[in-house]
Tab-separated table of C-alpha atoms and ligand atoms in Angstrom:
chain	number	residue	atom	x	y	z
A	257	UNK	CA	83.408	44.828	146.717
A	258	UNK	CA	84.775	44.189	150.343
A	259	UNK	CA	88.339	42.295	149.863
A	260	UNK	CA	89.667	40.127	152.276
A	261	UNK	CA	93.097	37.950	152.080
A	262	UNK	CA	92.142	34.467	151.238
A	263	UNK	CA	95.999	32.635	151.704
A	264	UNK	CA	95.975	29.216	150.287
A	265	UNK	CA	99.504	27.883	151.357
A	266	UNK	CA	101.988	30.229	150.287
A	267	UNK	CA	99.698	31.801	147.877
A	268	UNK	CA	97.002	34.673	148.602
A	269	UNK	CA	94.320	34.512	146.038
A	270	UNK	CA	93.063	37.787	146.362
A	271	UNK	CA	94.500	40.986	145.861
A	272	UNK	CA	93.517	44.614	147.328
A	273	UNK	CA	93.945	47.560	144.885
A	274	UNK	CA	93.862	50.834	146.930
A	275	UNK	CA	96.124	48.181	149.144
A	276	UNK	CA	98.984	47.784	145.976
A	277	UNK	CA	98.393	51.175	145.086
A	278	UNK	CA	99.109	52.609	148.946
A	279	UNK	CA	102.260	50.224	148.642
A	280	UNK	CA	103.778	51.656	145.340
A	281	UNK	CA	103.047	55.116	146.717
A	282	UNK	CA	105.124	54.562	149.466
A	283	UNK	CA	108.137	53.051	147.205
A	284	UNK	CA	108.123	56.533	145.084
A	285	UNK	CA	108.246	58.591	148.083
A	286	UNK	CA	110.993	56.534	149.521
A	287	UNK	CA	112.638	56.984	146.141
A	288	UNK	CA	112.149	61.070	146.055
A	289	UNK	CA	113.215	61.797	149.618
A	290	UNK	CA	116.496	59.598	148.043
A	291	UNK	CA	117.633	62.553	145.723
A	292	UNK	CA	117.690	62.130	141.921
A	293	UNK	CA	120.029	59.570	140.409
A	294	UNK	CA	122.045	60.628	137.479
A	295	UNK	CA	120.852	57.411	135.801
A	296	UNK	CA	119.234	55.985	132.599
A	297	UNK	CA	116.887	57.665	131.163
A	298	UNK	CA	115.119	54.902	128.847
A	299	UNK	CA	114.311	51.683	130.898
A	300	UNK	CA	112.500	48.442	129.828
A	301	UNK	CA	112.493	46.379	132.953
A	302	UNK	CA	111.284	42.641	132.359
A	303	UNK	CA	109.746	41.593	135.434
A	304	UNK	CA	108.299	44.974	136.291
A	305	UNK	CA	105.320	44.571	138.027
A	306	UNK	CA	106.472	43.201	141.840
A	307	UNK	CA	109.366	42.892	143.966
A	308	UNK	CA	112.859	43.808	142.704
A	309	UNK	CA	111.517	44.702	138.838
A	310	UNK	CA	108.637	46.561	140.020
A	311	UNK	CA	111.541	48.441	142.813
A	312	UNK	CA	113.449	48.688	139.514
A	313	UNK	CA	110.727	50.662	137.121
A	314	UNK	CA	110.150	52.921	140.819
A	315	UNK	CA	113.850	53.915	141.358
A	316	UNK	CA	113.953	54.433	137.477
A	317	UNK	CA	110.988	56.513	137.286
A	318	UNK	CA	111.167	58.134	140.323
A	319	UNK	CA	115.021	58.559	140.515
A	320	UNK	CA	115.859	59.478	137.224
A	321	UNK	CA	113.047	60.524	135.305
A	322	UNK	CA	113.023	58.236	133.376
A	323	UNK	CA	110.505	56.565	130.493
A	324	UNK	CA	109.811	52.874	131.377
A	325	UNK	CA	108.239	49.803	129.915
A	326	UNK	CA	107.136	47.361	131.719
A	327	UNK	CA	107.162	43.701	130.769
A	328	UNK	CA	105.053	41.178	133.439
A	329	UNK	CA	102.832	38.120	133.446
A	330	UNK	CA	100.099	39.207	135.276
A	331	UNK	CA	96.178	38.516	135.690
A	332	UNK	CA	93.822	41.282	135.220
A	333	UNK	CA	90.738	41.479	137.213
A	334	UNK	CA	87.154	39.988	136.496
A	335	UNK	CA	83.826	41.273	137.590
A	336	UNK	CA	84.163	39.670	141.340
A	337	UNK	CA	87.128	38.099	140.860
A	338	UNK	CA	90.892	40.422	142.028
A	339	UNK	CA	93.667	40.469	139.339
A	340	UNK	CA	97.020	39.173	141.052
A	341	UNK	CA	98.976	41.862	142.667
A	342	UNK	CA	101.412	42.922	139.947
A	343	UNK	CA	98.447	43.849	138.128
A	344	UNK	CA	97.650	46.468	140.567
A	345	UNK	CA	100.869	47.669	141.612
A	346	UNK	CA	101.189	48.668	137.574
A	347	UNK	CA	97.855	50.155	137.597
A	348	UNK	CA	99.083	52.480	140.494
A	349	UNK	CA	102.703	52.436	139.284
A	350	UNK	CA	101.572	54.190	135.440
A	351	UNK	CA	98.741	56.575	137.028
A	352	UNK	CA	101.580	57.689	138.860
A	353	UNK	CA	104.888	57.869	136.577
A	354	UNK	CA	101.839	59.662	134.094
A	355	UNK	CA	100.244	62.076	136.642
A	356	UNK	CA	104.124	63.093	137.085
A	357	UNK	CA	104.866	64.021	132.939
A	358	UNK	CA	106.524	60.736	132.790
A	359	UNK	CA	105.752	58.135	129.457
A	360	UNK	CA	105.156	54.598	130.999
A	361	UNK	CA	103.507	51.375	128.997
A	362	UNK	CA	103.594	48.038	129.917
A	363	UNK	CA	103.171	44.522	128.160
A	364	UNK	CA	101.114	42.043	130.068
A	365	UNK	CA	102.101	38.578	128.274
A	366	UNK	CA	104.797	35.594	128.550
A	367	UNK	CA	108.245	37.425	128.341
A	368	UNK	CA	110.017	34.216	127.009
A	369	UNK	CA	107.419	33.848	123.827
A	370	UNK	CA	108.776	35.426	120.723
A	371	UNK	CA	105.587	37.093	120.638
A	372	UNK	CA	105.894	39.465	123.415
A	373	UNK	CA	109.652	40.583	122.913
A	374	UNK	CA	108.304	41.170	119.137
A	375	UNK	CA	105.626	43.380	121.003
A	376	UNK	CA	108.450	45.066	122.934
A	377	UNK	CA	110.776	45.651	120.353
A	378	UNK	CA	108.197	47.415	118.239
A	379	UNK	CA	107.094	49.095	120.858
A	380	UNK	CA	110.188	50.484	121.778
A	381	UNK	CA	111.349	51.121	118.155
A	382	UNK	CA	108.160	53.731	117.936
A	383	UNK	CA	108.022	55.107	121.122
A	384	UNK	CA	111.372	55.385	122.409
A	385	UNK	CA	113.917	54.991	119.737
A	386	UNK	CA	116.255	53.018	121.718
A	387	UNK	CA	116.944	51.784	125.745
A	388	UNK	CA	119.930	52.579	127.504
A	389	UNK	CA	119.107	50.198	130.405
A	390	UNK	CA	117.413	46.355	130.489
A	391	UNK	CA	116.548	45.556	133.792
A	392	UNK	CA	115.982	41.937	133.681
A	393	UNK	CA	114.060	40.519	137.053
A	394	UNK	CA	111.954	37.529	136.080
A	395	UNK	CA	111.407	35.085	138.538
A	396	UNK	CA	108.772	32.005	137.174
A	397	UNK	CA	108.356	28.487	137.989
A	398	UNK	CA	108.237	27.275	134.019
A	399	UNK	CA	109.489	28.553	130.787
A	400	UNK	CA	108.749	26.916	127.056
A	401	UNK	CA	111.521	27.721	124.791
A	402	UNK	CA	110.155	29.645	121.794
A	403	UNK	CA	112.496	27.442	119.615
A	404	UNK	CA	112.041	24.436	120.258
A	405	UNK	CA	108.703	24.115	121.879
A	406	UNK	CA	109.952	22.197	125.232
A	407	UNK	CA	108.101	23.566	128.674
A	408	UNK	CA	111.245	23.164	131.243
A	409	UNK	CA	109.655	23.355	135.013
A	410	UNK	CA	112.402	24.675	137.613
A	411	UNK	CA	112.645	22.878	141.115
A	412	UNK	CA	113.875	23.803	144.149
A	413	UNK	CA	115.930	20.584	145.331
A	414	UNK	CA	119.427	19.848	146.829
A	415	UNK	CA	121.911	18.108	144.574
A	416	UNK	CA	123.760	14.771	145.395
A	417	UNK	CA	121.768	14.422	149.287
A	418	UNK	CA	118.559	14.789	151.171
A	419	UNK	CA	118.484	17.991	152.940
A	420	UNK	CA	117.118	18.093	156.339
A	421	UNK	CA	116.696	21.372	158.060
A	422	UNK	CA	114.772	23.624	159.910
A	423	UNK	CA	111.550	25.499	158.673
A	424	UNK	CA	108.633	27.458	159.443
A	425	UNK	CA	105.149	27.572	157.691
A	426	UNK	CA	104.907	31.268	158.440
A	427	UNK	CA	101.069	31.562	159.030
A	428	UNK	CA	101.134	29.469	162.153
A	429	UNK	CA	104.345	29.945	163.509
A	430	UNK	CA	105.301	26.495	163.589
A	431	UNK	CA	108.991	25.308	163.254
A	432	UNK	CA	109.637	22.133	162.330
A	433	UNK	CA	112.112	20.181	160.354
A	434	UNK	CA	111.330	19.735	156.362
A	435	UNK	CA	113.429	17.058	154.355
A	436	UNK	CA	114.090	17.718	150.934
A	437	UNK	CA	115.056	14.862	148.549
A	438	UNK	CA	117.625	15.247	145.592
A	439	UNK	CA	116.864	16.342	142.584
A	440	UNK	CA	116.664	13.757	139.357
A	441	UNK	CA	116.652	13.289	135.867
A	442	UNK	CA	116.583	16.325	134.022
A	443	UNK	CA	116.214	18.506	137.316
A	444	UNK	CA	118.875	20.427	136.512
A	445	UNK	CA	119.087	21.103	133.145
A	446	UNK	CA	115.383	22.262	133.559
A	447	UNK	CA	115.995	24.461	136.102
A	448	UNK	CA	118.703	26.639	134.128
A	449	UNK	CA	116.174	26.753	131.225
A	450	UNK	CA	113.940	28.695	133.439
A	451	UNK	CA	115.915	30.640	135.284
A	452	UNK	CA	119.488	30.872	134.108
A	453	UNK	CA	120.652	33.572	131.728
A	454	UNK	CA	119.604	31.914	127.955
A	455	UNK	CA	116.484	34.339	127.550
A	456	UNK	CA	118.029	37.163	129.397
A	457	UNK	CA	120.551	36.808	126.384
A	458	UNK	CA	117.492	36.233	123.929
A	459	UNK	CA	116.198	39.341	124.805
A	460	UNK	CA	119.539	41.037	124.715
A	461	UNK	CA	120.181	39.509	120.868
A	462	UNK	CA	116.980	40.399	120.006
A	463	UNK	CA	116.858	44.155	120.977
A	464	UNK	CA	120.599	44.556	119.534
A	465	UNK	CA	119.786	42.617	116.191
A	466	UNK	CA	117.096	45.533	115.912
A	467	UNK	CA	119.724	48.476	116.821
A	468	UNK	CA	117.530	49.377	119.975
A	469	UNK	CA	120.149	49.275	122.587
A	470	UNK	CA	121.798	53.048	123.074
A	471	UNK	CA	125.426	53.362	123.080
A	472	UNK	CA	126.697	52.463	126.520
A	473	UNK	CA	123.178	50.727	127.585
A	474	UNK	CA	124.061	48.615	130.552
A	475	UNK	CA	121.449	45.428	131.009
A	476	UNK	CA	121.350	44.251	135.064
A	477	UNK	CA	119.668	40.565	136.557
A	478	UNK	CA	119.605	39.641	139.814
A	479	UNK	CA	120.873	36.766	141.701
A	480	UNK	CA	121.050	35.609	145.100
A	481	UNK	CA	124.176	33.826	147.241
A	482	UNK	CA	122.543	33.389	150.778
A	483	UNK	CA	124.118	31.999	153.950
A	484	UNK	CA	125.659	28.418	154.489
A	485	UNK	CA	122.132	27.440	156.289
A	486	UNK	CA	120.229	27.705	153.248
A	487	UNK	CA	123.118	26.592	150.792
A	488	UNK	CA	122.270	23.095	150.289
A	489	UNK	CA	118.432	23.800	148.710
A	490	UNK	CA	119.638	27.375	147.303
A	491	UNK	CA	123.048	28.212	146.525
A	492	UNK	CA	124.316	24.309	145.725
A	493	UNK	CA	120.764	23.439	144.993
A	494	UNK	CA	119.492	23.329	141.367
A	495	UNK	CA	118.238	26.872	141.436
A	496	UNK	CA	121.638	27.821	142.425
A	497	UNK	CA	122.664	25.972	139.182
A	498	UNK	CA	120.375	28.521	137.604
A	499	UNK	CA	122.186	31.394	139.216
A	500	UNK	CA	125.970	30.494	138.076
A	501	UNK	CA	124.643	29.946	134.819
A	502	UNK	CA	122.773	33.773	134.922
A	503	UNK	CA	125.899	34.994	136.369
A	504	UNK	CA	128.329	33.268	133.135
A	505	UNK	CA	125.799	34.860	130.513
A	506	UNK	CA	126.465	38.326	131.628
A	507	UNK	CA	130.358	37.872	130.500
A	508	UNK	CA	128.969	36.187	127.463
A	509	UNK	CA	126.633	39.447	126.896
A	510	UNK	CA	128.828	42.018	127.916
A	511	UNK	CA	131.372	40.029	125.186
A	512	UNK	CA	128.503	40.617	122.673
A	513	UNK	CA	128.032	44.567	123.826
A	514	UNK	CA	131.952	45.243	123.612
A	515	UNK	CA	130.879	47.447	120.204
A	516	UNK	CA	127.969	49.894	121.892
A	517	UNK	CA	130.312	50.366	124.668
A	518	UNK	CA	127.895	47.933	126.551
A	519	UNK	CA	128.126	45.914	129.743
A	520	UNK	CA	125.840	43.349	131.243
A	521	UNK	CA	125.660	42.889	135.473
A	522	UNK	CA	124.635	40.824	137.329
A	523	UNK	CA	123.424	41.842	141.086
A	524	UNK	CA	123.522	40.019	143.920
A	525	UNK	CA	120.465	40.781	146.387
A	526	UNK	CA	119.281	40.415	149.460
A	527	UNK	CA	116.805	38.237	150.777
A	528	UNK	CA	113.584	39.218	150.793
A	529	UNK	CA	109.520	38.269	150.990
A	530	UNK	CA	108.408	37.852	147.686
A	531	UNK	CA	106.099	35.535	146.026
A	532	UNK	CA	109.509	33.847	144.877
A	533	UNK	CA	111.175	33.614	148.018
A	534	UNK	CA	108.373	32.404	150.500
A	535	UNK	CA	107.898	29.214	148.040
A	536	UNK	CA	111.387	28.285	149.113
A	537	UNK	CA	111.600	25.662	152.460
A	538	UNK	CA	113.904	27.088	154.535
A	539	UNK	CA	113.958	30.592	153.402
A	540	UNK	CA	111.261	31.946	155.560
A	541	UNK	CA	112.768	31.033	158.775
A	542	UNK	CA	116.001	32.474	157.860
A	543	UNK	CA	114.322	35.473	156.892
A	544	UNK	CA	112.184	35.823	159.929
A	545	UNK	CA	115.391	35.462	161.960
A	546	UNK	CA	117.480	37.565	159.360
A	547	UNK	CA	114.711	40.488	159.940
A	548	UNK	CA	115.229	40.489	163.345
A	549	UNK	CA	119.117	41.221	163.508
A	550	UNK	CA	119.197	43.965	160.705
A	551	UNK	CA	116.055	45.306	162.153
A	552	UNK	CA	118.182	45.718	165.223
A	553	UNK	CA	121.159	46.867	163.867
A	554	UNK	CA	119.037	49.945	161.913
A	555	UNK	CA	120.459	48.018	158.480
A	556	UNK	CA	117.023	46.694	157.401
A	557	UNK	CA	115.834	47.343	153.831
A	558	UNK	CA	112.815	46.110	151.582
A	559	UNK	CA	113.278	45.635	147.847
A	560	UNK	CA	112.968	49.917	147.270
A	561	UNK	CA	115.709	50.171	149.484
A	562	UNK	CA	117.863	47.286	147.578
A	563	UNK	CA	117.352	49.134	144.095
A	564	UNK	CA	118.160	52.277	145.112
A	565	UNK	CA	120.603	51.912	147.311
A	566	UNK	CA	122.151	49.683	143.922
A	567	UNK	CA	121.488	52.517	141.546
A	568	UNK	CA	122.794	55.421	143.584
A	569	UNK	CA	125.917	53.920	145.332
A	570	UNK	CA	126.830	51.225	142.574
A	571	UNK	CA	125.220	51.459	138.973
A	572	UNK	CA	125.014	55.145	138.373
A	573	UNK	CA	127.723	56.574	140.850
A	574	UNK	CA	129.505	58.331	137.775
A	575	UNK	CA	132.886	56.225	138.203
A	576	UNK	CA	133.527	52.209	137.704
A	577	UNK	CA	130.666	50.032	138.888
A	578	UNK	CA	132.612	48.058	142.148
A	579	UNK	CA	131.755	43.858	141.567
A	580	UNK	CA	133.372	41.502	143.597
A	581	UNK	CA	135.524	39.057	142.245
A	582	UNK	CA	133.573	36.747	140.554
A	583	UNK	CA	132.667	40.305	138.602
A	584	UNK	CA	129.147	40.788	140.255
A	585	UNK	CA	127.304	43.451	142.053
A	586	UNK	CA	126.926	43.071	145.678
A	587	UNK	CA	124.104	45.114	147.305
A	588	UNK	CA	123.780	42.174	149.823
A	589	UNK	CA	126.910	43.107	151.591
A	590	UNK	CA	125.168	44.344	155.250
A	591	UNK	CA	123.020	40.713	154.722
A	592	UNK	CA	126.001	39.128	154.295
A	593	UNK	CA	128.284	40.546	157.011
A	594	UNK	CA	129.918	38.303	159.463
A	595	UNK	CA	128.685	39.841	162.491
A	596	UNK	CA	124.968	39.682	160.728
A	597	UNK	CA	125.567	35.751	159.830
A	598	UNK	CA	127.050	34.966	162.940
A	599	UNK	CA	124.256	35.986	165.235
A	600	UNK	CA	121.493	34.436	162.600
A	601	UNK	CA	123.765	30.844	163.386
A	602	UNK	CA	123.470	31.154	166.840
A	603	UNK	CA	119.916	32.151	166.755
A	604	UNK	CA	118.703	29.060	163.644
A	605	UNK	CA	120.012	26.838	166.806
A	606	UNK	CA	117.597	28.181	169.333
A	607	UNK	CA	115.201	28.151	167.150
A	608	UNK	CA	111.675	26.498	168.419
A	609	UNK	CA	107.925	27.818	167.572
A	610	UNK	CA	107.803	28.380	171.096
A	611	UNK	CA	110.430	30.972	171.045
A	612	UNK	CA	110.312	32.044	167.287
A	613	UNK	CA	107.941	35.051	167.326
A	614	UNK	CA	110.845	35.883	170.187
A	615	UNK	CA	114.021	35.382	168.713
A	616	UNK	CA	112.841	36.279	165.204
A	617	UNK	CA	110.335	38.641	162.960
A	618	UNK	CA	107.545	36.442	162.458
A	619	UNK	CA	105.313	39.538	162.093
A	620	UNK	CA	107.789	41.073	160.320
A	621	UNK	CA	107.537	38.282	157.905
A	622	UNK	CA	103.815	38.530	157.693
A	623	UNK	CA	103.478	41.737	157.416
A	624	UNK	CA	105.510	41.688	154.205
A	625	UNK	CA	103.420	39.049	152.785
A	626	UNK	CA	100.220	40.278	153.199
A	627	UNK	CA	101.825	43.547	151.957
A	628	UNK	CA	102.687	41.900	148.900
A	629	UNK	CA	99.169	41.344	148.072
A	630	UNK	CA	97.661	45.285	148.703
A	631	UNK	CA	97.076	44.054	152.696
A	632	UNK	CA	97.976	45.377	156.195
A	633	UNK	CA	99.147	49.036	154.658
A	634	UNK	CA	98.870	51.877	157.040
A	635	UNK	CA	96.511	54.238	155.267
A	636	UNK	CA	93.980	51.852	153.343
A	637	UNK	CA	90.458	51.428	154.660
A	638	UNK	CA	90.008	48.022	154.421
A	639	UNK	CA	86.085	47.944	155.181
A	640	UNK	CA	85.695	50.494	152.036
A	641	UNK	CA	83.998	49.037	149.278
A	642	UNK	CA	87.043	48.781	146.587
A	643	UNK	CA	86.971	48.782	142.695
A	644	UNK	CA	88.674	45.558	141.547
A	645	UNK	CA	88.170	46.543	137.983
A	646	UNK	CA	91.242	48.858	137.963
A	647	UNK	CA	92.853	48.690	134.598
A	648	UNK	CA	96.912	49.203	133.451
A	649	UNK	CA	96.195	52.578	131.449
A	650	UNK	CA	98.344	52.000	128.940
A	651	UNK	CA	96.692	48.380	128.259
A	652	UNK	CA	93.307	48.835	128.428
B	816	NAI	P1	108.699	38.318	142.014
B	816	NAI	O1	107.922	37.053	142.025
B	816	NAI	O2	108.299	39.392	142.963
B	816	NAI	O3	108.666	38.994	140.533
B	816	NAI	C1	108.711	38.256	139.375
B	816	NAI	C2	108.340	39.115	138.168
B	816	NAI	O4	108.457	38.302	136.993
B	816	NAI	C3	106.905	39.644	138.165
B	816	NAI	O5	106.881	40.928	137.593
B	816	NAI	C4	106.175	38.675	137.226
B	816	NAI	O6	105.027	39.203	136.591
B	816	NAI	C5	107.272	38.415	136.227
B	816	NAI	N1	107.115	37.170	135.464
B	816	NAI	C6	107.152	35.890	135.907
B	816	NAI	N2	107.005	35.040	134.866
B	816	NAI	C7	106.882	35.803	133.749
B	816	NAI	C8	106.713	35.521	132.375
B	816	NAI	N3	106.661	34.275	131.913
B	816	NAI	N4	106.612	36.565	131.532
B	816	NAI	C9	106.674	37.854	131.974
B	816	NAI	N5	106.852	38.172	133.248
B	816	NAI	C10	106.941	37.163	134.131
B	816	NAI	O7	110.214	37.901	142.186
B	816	NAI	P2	111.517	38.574	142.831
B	816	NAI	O8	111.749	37.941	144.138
B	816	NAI	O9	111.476	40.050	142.714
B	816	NAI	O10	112.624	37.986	141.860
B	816	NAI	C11	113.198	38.690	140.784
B	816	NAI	C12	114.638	38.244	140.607
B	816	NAI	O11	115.375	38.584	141.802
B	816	NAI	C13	114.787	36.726	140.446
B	816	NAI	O12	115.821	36.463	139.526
B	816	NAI	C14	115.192	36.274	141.843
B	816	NAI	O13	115.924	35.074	141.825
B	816	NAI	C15	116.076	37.445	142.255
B	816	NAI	N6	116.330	37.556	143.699
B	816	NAI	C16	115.312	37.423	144.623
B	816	NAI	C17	115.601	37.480	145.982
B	816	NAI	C18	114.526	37.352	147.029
B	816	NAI	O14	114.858	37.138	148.187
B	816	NAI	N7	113.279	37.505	146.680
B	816	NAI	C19	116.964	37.704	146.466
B	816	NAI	C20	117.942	37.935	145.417
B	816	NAI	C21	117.622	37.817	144.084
């Protein structure tokens, strides 16, 4: 069939294959023409399939040889009907890794279910003995809790006060201002369930319980900090509750990996277009504008050029991993530099849709989201009739 981008807000329901499969190509060569990366050699990423876990399994696989499984919540395709895009980009992603002698499975399922970590863990006991690294990089709206049963929705609110800020809905271009009201009730608590660090340490429990962590496996997640513009929704927001809480179960996990010579991380990214971020109000004008300046200043990089810039000057340099004083990773330093932050403050001011696709990256912004869903690659004939059928080798 012919496939076209059909964007329903910040969604795009369909999903081109040669399109996801151009775009993980591109990842591994940017990985190769890197250099190899003394680093682990037996990787289960959770989160594998797009954006920083899907950069993850590349830099891994491509960087260090390594063996990989891949855990993701994904769709597969119908007769007619695309699969979403992770499905795709782990179609390409295994033809690949396997074309090059390298073992790669994957697990399409909910990662916080019992079930699927049960799946994992046997999987791991009979094909790879033990891991040495856990790459944990889920990002998901809900989570039930395997023991109890309760489905905890995250939101995306400010705490204490209505936010009021500039935005942009990044099809049209238009900026306009986008109030956000407080969170309530159970907001919060809700919000760590999903995406603070109690199943990252599930996972971590469950793999050691079963002796399938290698001496001296290290386990990373990601987290964000951001810049005072966005602080109020993100950083002091309840998803920023979420973060602190990811960041305080890595001491409690390291704690528990003291006796394997273990040590859990957590790394602080950049800002980037993922299906994650361009949910968040706010986030996609600072990231338009954001694009712009490191684009300018030659310091620009995609999620391929987070990871392994993380693995190869941080994780795996040979010597002590450098964190910051809260003890975290901090591959968002050129984001976060104060020449960076101070021309994105003077620049949020101007801001107007009238001068946006000026001042900022608009198209830069586009371009990464339709290149999130297999669109707008250089290479990919877009008028060629495409198989949406592709299947994950290693699951069908
Ligand atoms: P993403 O939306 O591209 O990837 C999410 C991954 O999680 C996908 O592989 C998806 O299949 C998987 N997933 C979601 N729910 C699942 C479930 N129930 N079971 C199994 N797999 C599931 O997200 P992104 O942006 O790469 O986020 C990953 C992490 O990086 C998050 O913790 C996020 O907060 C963090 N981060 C993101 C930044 C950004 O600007 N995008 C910046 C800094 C950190």
């Amino acid at each position: 069939m012919i496939i076209e981008p059909r964007m329903r807000g910040f969604i795009c329901l369909t999903a081109h294959p040669a399109g996801c499969e151009q775009s993980v190509k591109n990842q591994i060569e940017y990985v190769k023409s890197k250099g190899a990366i003394d680093g682990a050699k037996k990787v289960l990423v959770i989160g594998a399939s797009t954006g920083f876990g899907l950069a993850s399994r590349i830099s891994s696989a491509f960087g260090s040889d390594a063996a990989t499984i891949g855990v993701f919540f994904e769709k597969p395709p119908l007769a007619g009907k695309t699969a979403s895009p992770g499905w795709y980009n782990s179609a390409a992603f295994e033809k690949e890794a396997h074309k090059a002698g390298l073992y790669a499975k994957s697990i399409n399922g909910d990662a916080f279910s019992n079930e699927v970590k049960r799946e994992t863990l046997d999987l791991i006991k009979a094909d790879l003995g033990q891991v040495d690294l856990v790459i944990y990089s889920l990002a998901s709206p809900v989570r039930t809790n395997p023991n109890t049963g309760v489905t905890h929705r995250s939101v995306l609110k400010p705490i204490g006060n209505t936010f009021t800020n500039k935005t942009v809905d990044f099809h049209t271009g238009k900026v306009s201002e986008v109030s956000i009201e407080p969170c309530s009730g159970d907001d919060i608590e809700n919000t760590i369930a999903v995406m603070g660090g109690e199943d990252w340490a599930m996972w971590i429990d469950a793999l050691k319980a079963e002796n399938l962590l290698a001496p001296g496996a290290n386990t990373v997640a990601y987290s964000y900090i951001g810049p005072s513009v966005t602080e109020a929704v993100y950083r002091k927001g309840t998803i920023g509750r979420a973060k602190d809480h990811l960041e305080a179960t890595a001491f409690e996990i390291s704690d528990s990996l003291a006796d394997i010579n273990g040590k859990a991380y957590v790394s602080v990214n950049k800002a980037l277009v993922t299906q994650a971020s361009s949910a968040i109000p706010v986030i996609p004008l600072y990231i338009s504008l954001l694009y712009k300046i490191m684009k300018a200043e030659g310091i620009h990089e995609g999620c391929i050029e987070q990871i392994q810039r993380l693995y190869q000057q941080r994780l795996f340099t040979g010597g002590e991993v450098p964190v910051d004083e809260k003890g975290r990773i901090r591959i968002d330093d050129w984001e976060m530099r104060d020449d960076v932050q101070a021309q994105v403050a003077q620049l949020w001011e101007q801001a107007t849709t009238e001068n946006l696709a000026e001042i900022g990256d608009l198209e830069g912004y586009r371009k990464d989201f339709y290149n999130l869903f297999g669109f707008d690659l250089a290479g990919v004939d877009y008028n060629a009739e495409a198989d949406e059928m592709v299947q994950v080798e290693s699951i069908s």
